[in-house]
Short mmCIF file of C-alpha atoms (C1' of nucleotides) in Angstrom, two decimals:
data_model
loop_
_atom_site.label_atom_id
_atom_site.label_comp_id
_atom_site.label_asym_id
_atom_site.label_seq_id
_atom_site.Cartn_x
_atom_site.Cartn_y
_atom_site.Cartn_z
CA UNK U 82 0.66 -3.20 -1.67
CA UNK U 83 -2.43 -3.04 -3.82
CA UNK U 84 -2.13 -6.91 -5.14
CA UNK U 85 -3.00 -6.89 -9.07
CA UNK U 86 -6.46 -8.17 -9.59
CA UNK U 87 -6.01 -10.50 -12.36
CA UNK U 88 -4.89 -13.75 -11.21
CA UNK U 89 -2.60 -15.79 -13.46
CA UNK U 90 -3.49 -16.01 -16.97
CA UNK U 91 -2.90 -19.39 -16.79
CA UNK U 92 -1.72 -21.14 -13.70
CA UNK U 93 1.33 -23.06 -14.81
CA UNK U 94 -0.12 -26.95 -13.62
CA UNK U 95 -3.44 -25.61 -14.24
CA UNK U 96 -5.85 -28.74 -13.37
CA UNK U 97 -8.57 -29.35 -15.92
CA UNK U 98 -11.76 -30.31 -15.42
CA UNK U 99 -13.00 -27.63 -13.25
CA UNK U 100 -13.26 -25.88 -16.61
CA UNK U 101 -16.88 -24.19 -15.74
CA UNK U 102 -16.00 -23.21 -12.13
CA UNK U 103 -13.45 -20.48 -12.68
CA UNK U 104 -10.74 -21.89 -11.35
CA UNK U 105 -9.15 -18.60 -9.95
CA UNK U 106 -7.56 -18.98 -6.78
CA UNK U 107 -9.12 -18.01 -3.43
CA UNK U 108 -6.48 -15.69 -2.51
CA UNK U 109 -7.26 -13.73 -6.02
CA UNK U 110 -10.81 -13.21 -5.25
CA UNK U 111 -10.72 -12.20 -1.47
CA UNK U 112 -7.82 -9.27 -2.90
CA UNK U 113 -9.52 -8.21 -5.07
CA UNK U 114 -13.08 -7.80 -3.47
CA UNK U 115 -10.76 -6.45 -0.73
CA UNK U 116 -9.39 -3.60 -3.23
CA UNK U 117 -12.70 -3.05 -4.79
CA UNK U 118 -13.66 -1.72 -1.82
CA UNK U 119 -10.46 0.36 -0.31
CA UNK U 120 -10.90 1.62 -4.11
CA UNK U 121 -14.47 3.06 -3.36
CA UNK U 122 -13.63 4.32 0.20
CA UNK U 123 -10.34 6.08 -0.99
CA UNK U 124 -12.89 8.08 -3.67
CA UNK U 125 -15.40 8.40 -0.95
CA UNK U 126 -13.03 10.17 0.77
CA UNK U 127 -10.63 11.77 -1.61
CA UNK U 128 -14.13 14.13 -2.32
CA UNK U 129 -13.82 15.38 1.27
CA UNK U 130 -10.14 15.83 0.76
CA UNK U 131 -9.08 13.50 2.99
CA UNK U 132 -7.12 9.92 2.06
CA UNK U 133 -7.99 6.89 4.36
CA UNK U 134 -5.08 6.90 6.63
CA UNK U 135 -5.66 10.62 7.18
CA UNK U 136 -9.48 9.06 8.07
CA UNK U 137 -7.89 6.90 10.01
CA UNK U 138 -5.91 8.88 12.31
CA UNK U 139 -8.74 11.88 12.65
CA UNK U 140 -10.98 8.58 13.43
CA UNK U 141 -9.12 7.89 16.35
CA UNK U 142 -8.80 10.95 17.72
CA UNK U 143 -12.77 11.92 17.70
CA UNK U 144 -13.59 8.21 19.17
CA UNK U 145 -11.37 9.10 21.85
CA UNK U 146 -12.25 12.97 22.69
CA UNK U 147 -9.21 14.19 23.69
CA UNK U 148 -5.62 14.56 22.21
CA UNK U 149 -3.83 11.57 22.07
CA UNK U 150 -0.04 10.50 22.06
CA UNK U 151 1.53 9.81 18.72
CA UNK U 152 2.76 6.02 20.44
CA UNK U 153 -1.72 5.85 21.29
CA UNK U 154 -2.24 6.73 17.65
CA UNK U 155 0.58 4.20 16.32
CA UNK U 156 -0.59 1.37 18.85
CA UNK U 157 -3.96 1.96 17.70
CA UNK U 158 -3.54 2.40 14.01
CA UNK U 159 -0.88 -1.22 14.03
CA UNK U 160 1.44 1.10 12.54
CA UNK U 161 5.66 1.94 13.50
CA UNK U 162 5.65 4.92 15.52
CA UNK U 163 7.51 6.95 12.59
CA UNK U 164 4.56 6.58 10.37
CA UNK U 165 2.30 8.39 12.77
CA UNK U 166 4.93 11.59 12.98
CA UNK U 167 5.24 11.59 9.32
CA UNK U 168 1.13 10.87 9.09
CA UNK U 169 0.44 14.08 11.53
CA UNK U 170 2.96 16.10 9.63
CA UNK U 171 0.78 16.36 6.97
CA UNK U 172 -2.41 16.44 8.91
CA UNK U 173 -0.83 19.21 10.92
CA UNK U 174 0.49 21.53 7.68
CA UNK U 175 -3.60 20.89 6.51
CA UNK U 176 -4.22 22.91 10.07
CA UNK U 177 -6.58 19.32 11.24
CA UNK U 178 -4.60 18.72 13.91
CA UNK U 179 -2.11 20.47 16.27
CA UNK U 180 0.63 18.85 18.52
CA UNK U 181 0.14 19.39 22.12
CA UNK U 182 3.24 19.26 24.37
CA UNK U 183 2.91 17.61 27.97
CA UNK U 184 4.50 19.91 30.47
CA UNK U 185 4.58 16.74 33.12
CA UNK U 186 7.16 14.36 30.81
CA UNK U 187 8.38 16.56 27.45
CA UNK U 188 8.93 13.56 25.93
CA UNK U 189 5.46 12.63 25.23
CA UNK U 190 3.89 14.70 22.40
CA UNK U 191 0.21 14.62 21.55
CA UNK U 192 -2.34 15.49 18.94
CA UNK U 193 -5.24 17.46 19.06
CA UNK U 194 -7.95 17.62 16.60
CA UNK U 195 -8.56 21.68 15.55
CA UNK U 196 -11.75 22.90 14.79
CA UNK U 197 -10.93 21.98 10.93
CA UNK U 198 -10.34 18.82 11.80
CA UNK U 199 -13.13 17.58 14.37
CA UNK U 200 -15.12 19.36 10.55
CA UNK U 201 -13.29 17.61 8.32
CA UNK U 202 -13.39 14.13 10.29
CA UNK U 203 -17.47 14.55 10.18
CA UNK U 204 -17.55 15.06 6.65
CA UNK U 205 -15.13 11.61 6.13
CA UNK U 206 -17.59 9.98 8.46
CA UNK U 207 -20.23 10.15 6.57
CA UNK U 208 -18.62 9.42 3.18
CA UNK U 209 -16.88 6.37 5.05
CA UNK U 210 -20.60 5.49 6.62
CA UNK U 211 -22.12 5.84 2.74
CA UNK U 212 -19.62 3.70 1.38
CA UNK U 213 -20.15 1.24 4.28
CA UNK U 214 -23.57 0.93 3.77
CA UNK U 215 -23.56 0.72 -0.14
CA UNK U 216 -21.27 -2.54 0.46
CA UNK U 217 -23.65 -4.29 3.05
CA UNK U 218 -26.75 -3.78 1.51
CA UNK U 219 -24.93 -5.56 -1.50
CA UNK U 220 -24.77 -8.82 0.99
CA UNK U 221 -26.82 -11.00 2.28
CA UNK U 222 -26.21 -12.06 5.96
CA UNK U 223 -25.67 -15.13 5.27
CA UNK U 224 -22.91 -14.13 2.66
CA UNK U 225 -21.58 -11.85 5.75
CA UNK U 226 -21.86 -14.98 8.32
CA UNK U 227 -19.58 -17.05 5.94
CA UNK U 228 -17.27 -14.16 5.66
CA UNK U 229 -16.97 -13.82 9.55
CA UNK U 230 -15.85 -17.43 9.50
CA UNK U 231 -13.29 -17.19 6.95
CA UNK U 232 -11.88 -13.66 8.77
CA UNK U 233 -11.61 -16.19 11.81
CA UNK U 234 -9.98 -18.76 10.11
CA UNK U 235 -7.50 -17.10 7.74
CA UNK U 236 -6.88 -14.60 11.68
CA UNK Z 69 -2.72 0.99 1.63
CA UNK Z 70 -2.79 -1.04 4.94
CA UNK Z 71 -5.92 -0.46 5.82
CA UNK Z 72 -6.51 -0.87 10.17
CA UNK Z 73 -7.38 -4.03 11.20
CA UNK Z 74 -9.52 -2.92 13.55
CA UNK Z 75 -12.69 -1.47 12.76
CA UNK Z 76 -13.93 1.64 14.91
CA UNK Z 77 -13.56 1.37 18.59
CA UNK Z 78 -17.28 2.24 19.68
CA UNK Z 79 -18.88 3.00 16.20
CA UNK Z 80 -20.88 6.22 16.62
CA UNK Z 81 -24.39 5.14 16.40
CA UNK Z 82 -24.17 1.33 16.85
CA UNK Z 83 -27.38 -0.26 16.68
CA UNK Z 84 -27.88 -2.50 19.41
CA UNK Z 85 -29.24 -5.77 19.99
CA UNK Z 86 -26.78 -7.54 17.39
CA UNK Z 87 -25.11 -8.09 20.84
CA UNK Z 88 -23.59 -11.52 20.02
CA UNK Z 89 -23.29 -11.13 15.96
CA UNK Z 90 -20.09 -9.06 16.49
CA UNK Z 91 -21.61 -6.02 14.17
CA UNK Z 92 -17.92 -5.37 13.04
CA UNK Z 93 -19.01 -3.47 9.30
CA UNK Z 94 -18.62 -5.93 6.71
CA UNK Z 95 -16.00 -3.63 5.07
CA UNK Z 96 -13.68 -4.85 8.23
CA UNK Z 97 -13.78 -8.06 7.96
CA UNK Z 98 -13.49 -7.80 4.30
CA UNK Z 99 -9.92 -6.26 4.55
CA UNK Z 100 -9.06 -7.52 7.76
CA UNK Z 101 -8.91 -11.46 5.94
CA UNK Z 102 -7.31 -9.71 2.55
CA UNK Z 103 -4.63 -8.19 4.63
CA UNK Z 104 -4.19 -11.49 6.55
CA UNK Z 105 -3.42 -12.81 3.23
CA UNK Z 106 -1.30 -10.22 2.00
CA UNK Z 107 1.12 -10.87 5.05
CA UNK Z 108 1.28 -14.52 4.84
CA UNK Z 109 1.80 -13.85 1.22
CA UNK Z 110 4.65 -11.17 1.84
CA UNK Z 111 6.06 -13.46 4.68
CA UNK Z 112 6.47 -16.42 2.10
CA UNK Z 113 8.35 -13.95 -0.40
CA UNK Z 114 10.15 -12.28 1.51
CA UNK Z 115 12.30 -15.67 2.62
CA UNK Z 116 13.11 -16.22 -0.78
CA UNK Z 117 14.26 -12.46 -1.70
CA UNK Z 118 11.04 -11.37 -3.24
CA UNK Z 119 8.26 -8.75 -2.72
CA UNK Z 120 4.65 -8.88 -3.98
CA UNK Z 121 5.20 -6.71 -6.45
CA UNK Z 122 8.19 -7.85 -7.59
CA UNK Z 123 7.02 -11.84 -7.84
CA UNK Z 124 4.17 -10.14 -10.01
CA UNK Z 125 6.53 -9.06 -12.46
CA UNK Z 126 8.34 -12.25 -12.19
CA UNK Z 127 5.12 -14.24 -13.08
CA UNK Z 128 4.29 -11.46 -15.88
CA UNK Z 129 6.88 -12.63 -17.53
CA UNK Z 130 7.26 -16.12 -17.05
CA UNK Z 131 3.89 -16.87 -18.71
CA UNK Z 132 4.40 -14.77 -21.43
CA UNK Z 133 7.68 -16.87 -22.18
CA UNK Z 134 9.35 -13.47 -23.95
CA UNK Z 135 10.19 -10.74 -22.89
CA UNK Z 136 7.35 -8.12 -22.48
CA UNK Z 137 7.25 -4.25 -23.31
CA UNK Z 138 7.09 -1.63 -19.78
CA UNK Z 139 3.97 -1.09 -21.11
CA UNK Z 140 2.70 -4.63 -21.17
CA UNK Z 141 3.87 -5.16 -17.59
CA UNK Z 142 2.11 -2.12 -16.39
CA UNK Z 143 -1.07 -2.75 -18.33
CA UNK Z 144 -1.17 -6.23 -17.09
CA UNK Z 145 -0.29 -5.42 -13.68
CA UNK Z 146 -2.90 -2.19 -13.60
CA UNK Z 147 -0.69 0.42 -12.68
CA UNK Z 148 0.36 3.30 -14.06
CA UNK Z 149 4.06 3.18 -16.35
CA UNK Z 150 6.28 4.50 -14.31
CA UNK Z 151 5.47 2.07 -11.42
CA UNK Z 152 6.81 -0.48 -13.39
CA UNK Z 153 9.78 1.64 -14.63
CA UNK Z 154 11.01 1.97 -10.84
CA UNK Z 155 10.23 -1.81 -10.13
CA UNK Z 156 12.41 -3.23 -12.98
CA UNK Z 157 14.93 -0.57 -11.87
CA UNK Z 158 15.34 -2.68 -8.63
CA UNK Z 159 14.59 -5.84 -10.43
CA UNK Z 160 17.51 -5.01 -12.72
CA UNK Z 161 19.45 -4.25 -10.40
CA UNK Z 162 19.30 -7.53 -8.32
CA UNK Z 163 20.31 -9.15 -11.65
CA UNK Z 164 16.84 -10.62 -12.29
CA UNK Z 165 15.81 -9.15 -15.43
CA UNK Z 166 17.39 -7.27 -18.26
CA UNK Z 167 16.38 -3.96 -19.93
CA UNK Z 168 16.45 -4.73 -23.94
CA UNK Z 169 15.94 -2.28 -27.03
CA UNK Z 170 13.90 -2.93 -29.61
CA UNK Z 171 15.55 -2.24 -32.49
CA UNK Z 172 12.38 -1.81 -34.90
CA UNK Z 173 10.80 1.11 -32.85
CA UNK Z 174 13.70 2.31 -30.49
CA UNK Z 175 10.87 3.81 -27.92
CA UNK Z 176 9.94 0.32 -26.99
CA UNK Z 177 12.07 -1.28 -24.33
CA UNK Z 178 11.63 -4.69 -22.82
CA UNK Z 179 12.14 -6.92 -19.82
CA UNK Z 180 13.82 -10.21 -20.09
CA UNK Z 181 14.06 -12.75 -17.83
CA UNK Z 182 17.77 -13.82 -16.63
CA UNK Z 183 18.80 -17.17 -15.48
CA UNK Z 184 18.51 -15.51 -12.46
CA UNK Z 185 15.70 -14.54 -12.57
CA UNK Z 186 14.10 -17.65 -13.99
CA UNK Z 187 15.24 -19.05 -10.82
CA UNK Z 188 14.30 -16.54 -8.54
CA UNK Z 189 10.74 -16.84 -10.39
CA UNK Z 190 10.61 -20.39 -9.76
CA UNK Z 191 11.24 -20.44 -6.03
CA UNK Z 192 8.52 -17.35 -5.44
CA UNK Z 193 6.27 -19.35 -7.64
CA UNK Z 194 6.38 -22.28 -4.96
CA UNK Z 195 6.36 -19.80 -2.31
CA UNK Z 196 3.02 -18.46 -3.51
CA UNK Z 197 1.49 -21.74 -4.02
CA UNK Z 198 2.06 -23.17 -0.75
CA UNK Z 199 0.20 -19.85 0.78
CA UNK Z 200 -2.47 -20.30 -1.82
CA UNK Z 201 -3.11 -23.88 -1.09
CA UNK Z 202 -2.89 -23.05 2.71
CA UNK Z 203 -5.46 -20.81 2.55
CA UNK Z 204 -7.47 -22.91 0.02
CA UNK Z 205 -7.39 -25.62 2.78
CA UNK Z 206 -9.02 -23.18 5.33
CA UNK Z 207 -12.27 -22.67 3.40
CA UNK Z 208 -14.74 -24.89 1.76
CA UNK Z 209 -15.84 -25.10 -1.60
CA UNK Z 210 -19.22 -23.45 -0.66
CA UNK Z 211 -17.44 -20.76 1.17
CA UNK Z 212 -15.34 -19.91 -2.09
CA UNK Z 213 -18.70 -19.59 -3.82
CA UNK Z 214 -19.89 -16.78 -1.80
CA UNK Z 215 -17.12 -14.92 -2.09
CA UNK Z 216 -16.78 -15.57 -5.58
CA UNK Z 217 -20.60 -14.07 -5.83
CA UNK Z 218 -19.12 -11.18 -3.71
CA UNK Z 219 -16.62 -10.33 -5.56
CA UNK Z 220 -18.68 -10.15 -8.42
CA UNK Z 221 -21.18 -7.61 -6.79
CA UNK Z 222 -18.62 -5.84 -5.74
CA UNK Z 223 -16.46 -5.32 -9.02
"C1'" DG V 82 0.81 15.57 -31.92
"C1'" DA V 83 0.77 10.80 -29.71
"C1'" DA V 84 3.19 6.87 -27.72
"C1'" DG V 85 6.83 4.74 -24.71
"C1'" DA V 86 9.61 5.49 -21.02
"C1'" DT V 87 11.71 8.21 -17.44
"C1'" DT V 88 12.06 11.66 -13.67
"C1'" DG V 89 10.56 14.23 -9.69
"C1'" DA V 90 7.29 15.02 -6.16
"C1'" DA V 91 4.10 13.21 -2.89
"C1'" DC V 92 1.74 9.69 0.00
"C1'" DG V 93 1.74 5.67 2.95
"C1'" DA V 94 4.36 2.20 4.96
"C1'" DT V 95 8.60 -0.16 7.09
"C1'" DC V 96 13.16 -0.35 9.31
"C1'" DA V 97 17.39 1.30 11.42
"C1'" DA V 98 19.62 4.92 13.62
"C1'" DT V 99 19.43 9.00 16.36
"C1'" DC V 100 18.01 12.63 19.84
"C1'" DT V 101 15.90 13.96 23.96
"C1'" DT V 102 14.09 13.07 28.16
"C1'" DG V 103 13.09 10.21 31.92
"C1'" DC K 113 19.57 2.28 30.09
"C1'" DA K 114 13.89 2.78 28.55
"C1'" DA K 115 10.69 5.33 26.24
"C1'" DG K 116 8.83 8.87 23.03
"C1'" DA K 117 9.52 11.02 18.90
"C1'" DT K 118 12.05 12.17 14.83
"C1'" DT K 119 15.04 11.52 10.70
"C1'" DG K 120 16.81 9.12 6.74
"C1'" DA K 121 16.67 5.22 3.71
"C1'" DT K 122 13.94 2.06 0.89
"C1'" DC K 123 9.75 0.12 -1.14
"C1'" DG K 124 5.45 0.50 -3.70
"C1'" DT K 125 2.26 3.43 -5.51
"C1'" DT K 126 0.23 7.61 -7.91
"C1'" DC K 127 0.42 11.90 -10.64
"C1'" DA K 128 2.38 15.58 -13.47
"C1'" DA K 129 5.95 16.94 -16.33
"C1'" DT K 130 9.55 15.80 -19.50
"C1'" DC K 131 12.37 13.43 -23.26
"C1'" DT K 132 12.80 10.75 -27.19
"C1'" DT K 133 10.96 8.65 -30.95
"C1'" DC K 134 7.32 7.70 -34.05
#
DNA sequence: GAAGATTGAACGATCAATCTTG
DNA sequence: CAAGATTGATCGTTCAATCTTC
């Protein structure tokens, strides 16, 4: 869910006295930073028509240069299987992918990027790669270094 | 949305020798420890009956002490009106808060609190805060400054 | 007409149940 | 019976269109 930004107004056993160190919880602040930035990849994106799970998917398939299973693309996206068929529904009505059958076990169903799509994933690329950079070059590496730790430690 | 955890596979033109730095973009481990959060935060809420969004609510109105217009809760909670008209709907529904009229401007309708509710409110409340100090615990005091400084480049 | 709320459609996500195939 | 995929239900979210009331 896309956790509101604004913390509490004010905290219920609010402790005073770190009155100039705005008190705002941890949690609050990681969110929202988090947010900030889905927010400016989801624009980045939405200008190439495409939304970031719809990235996501096309991602996966051009990293791995060939069609892939719907249970690859679920594994790999940490997603239920049924998200992926609903996901490639849509993907597939745009015409950026098309589900390839395997004639050895008909169970397995894969998809294929289409010539749209291998386009369209190039053009999400870069707008993910622009958006990417914008947000690093607002960072130190030592900002990014403490950041690693805390992805470890909160992991 | 749920962003991936994991960040591309073999990023197209990774720049090597940042061999040992684990060059996972910044953007990744951004969301990667937000969405860490957001699960240990769900996890919490979901053992007492409660959802993010609906604990949000919850808290709206608990601070305010009265009961609070639609459009209060959705301006407060930045999202649109008719978010908040479907998650009262289940709110009201569970018998945690009430629908009222005004009877001054009979457009206006607000959201009040049941004993219920109160109680419901109270136990996600102490859910919440035991995540919040949990994750509080992991990370230092300077650590919380730089992503305080963060989050204020990024906003 | 503008404001407050609702409804309906769509997206993204989960879960449970089902269908088909192995 | 297992595995792969789909369907249907629910949640949270947005947007566009509508209804009622001001």
């Amino acid at each position: 869910m896309k956790y509101s930004t604004r913390g509490p107004r004010a905290p219920a056993g609010e402790p005073l006295g770190e009155a100039g160190s705005a008190a705002k919880p941890l949690v609050f602040s990681l969110m929202h930073a988090a947010h900030t930035v889905e927010a400016r990849l989801e624009a980045a994106l939405e200008a190439v028509g495409l939304s970031i799970a719809k990235h996501g998917v096309l991602q996966l398939l051009a990293d791995a240069g060939e069609p892939l299973t719907l249970s690859e693309l679920a594994e790999q996206s940490s997603c239920v299987r049924s998200n992926i068929t609903q996901l490639v529904d849509r993907l597939e009505a745009e015409g950026l992918v098309q589900r390839v059958d395997d004639h050895d076990d008909r169970r397995i169903i894969r998809a294929r990027l289409t010539r749209a799509g291998v386009d369209r994933h190039a053009a999400g690329a870069k707008a993910f790669a622009a958006v990417q950079a914008e947000v690093a070059s607002a960072i130190s590496s030592s900002d990014r270094a403490v950041l690693d730790r805390l992805v470890s430690r909160l992991g």
